Short mmCIF file of C-alpha atoms in Angstrom, two decimals:
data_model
loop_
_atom_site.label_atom_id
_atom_site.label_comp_id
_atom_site.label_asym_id
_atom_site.label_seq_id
_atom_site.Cartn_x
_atom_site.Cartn_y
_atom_site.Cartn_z
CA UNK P 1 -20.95 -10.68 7.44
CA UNK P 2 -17.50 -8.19 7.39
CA UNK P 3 -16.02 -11.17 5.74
CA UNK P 4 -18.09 -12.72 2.93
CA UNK P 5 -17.22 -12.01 -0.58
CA UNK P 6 -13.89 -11.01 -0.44
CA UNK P 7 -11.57 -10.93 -3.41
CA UNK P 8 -8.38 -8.99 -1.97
CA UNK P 9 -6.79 -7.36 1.21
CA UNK P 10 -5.11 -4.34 1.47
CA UNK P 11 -2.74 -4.28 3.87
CA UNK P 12 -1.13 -1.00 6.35
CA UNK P 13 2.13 -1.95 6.73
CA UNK P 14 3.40 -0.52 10.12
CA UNK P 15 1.43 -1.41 13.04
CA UNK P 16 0.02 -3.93 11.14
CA UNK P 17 2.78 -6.23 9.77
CA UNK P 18 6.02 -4.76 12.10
CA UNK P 19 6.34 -2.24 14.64
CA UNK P 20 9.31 0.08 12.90
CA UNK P 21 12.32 0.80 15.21
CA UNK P 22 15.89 2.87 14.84
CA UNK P 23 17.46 -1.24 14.78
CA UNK P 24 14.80 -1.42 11.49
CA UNK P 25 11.71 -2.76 13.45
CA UNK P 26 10.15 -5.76 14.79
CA UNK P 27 7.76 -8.49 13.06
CA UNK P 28 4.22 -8.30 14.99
CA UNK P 29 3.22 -11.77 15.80
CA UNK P 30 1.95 -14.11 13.42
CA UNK P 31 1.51 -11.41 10.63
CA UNK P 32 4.52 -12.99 8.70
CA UNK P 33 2.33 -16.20 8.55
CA UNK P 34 -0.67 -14.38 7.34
CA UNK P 35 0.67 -13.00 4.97
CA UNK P 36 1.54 -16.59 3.13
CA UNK P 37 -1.59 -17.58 4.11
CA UNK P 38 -3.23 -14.89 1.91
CA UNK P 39 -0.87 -15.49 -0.98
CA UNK P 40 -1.39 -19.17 -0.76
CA UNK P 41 -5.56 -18.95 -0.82
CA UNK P 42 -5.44 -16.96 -3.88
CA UNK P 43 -6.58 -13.93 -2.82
CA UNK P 44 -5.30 -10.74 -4.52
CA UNK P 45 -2.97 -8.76 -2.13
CA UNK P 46 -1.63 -5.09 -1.63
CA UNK P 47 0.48 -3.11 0.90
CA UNK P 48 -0.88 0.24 1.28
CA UNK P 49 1.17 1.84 2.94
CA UNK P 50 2.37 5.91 3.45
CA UNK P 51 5.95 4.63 4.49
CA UNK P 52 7.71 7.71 2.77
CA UNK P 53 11.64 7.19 5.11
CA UNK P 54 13.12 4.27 1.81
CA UNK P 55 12.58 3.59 -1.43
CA UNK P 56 9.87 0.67 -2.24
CA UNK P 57 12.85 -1.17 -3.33
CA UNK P 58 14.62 -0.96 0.33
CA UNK P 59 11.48 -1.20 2.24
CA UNK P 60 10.39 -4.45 0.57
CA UNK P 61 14.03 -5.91 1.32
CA UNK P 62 13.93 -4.86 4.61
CA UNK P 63 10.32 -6.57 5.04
CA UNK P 64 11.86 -9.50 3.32
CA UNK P 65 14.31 -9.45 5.87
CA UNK P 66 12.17 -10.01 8.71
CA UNK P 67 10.29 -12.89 6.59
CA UNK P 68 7.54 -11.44 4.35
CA UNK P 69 6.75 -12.97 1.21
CA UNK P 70 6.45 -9.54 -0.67
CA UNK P 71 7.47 -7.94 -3.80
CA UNK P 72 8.01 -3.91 -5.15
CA UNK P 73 4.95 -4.51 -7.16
CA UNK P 74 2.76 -5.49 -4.44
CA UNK P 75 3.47 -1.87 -2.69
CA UNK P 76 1.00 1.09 -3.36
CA UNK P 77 3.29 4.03 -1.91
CA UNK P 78 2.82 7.98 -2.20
CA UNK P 79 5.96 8.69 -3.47
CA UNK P 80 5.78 7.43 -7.14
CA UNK P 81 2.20 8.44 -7.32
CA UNK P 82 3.54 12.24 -6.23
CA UNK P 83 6.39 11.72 -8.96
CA UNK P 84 3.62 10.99 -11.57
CA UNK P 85 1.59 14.57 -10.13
CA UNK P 86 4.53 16.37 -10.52
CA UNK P 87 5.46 15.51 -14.11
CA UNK P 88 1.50 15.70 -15.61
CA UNK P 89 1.89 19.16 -14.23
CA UNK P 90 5.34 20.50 -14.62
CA UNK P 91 5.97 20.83 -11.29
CA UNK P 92 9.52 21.40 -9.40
CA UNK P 93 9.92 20.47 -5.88
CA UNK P 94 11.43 21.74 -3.02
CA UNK P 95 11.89 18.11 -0.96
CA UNK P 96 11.50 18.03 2.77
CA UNK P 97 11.84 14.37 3.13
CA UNK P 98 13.78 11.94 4.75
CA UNK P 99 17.12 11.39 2.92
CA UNK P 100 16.75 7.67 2.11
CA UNK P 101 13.50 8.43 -0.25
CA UNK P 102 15.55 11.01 -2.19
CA UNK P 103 15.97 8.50 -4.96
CA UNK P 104 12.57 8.22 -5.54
CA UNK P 105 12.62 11.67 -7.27
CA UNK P 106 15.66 11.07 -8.73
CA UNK P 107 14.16 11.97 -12.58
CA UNK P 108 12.18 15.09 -11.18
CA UNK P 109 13.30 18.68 -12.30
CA UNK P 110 14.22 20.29 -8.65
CA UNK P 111 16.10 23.17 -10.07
CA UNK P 112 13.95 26.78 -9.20
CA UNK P 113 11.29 24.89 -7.18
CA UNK P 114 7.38 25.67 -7.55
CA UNK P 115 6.32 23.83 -4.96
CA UNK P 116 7.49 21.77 -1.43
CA UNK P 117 6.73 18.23 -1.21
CA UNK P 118 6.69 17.43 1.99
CA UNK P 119 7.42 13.45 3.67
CA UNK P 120 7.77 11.99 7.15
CA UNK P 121 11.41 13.74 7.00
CA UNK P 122 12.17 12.33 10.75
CA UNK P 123 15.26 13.96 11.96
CA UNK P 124 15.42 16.56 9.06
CA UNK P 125 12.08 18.00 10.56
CA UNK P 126 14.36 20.61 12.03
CA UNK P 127 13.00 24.14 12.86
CA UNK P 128 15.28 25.64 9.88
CA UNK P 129 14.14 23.17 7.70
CA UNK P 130 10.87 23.49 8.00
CA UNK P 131 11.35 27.41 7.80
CA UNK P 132 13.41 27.17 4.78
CA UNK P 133 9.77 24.93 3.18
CA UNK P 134 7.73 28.44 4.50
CA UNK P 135 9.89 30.69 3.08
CA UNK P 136 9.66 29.10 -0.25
CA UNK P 137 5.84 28.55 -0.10
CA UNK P 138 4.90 32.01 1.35
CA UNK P 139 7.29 33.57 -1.38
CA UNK P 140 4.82 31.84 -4.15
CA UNK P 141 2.16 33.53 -6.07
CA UNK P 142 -0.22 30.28 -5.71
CA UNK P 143 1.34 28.31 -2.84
CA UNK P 144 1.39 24.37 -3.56
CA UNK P 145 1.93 22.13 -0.72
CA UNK P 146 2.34 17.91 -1.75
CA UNK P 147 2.14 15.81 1.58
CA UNK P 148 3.02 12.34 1.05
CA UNK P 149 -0.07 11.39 3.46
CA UNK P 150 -1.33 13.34 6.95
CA UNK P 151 -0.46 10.65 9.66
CA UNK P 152 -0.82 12.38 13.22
CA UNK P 153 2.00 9.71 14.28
CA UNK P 154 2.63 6.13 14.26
CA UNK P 155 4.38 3.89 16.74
CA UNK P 156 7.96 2.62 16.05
CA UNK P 157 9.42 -0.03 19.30
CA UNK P 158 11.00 3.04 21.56
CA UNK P 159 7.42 4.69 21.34
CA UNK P 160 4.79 6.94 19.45
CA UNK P 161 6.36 9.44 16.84
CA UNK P 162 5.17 12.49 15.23
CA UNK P 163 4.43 11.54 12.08
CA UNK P 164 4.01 13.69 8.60
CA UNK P 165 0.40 15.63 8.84
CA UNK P 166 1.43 18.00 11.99
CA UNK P 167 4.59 19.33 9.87
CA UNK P 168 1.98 19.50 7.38
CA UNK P 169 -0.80 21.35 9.70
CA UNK P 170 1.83 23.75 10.30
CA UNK P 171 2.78 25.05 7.04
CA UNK P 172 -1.04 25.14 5.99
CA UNK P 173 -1.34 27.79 8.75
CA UNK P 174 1.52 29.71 8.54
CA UNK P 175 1.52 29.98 4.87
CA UNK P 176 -2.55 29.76 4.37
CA UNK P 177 -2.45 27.28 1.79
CA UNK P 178 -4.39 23.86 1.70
CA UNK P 179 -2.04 21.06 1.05
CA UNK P 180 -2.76 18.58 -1.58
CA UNK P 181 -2.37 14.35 0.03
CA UNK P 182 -1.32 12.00 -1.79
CA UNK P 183 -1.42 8.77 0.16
CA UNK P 184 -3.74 7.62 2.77
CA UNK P 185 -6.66 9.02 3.40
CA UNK P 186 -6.19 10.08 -0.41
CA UNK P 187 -9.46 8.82 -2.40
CA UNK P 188 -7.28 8.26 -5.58
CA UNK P 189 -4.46 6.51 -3.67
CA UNK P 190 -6.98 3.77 -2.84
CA UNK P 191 -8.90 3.87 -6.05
CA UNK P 192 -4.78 3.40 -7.45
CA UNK P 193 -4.25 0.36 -5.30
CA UNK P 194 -7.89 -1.18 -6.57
CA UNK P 195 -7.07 -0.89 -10.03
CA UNK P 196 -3.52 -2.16 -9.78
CA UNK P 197 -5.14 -5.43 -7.90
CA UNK P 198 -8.05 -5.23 -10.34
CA UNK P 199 -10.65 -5.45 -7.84
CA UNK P 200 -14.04 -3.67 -7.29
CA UNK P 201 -13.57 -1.86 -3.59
CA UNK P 202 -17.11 -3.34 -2.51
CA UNK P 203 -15.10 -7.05 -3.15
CA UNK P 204 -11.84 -6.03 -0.77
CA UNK P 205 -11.36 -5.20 2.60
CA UNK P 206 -9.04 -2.56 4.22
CA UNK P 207 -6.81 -3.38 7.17
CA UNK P 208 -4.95 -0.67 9.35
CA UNK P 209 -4.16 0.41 12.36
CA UNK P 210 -4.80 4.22 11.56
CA UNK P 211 -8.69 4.36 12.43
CA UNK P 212 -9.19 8.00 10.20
CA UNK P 213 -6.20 7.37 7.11
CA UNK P 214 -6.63 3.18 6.93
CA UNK P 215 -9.91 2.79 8.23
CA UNK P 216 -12.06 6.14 7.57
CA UNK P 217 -9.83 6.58 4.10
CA UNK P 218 -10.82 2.67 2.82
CA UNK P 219 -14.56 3.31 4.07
CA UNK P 220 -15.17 6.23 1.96
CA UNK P 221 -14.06 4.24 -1.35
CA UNK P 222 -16.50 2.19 -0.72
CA UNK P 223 -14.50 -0.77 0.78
CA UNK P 224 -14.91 -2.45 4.10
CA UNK P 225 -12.19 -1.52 6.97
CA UNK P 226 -10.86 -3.40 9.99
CA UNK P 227 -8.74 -1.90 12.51
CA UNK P 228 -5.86 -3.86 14.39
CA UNK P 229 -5.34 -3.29 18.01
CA UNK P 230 -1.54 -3.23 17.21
CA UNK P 231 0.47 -0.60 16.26
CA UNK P 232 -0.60 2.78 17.18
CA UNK P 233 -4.40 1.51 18.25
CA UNK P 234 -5.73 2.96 21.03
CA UNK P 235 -8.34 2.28 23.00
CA UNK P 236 -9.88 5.39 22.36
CA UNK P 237 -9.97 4.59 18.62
CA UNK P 238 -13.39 2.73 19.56
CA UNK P 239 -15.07 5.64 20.42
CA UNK P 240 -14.19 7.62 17.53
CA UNK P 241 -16.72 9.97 16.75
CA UNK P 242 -17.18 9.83 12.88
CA UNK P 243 -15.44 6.57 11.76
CA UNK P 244 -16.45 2.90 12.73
CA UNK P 245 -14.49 0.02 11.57
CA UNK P 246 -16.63 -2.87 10.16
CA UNK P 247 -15.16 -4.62 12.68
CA UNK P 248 -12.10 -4.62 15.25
CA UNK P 249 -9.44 -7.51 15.62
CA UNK P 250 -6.73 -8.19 17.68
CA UNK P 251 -4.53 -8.81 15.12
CA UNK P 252 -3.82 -9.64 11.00
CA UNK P 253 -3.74 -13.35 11.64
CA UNK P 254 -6.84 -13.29 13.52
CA UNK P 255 -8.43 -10.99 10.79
CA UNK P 256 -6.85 -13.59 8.24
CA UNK P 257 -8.53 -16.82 9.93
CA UNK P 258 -11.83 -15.22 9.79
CA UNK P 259 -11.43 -14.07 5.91
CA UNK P 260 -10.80 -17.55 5.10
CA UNK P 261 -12.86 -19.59 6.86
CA UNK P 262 -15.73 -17.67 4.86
#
């Protein structure tokens, strides 16, 4: 029944569609495919996705590059919708992100920062880094902490990585401040994607890898959630205490074949 009435997909992008990688990452098998497959059956698609290490504009060439039919306005991404939080409310950022989503904030005010945004900064996660991000937040009257999502880690082709939310964990308890997400598990970042595909959440269907940000995150808008066993899936995931996937596949094409033979 996961699969009746279904009017668009959103889509996790690693671990569901590639496996990223230092040589830019590897295709998972058959997901290329599926994706053409949704596109062709008319159904309304969106990559939802907390990739914060490019710009939309380089990460959709370098998905084009492995052989996905996708476009920059087909990508829901935290970092625009954190530019558009920090201009409603005048805020200047201290950036601890990686260096190739930098332009991203290019039209932001960074001079005498007000607050850190902090992204999956990879190698610039360095100890005086991150101390440099405390300093400034424990130095503020009323603290504010932006995390472009709260990932635990993810899996790139060499192996699991630390990803975003345990930078994120620490500076919430060293500087006793609650950090504000924007990205997945973020309510509004799925109720963005809906709108921009213009579909109700009870007519789409979420598919990650991530069983609490993709799965958990998609469930508590109201939409249905699968979970992959690719990516960073374990098999723990199926025991998860709080969050149960409407149902678990092997992988998108296998999702995909069910969707459409509905």
């Amino acid at each position: 029944g996961w699969a009746r009435a279904v009017r668009g997909l959103l889509l996790d992008v690693s671990g569901v569609l590639y496996d990223s990688g230092a040589d830019g990452g590897v295709p998972i098998a058959g997901s290329a495919e599926a994706v053409r497959r949704i596109k062709a059956s008319g159904l309304k698609l969106r990559l939802c996705t907390n990739e914060t290490q490019a710009t939309r504009e380089n990460f959709v060439k370098k998905l084009q590059g492995m052989g996905f039919d996708v476009s920059v306005a087909e990508v829901t991404a935290p970092a625009p919708a954190a530019c558009h939080i920090l201009k409603e409310r005048g805020l200047r950022p201290h950036l601890l992100v990686h260096d190739d989503l930098v332009p991203e904030f290019a039209e932001i005010d960074k001079t005498n920062p007000n607050c850190v945004v902090l992204g999956d900064a990879a190698e610039n996660f360095t100890y005086a880094n991150l101390n440099e991000a405390f300093r400034l937040l424990i130095g503020m009257e009323k603290p504010v902490l932006i995390s472009l999502g709260r990932g635990r880690y993810y899996k790139e082709t060499d192996g699991l990585k630390l990803d975003v939310g345990a930078y994120m964990k620490a500076l919430e308890y060293a500087c006793d401040v609650q950090a504000e997400v924007v990205g997945k598990p973020s309510k509004r970042f799925f109720e963005s994607a809906l709108a921009e595909m213009g579909v109700p959440p009870e007519q789409a269907i979420m598919i990650g890898d991530d069983i609490v940000n993709d799965v958990g995150g998609a469930q508590r808008c109201g939409m249905r959630a699968l979970q992959v066993r690719t990516g960073k899936y374990r098999p723990s995931d199926e025991n998860h205490p709080e969050v149960k996937p409407d149902a678990y596949v092997n992988n998108l094409a296998e999702a995909v074949d069910i969707i459409l033979q509905q």
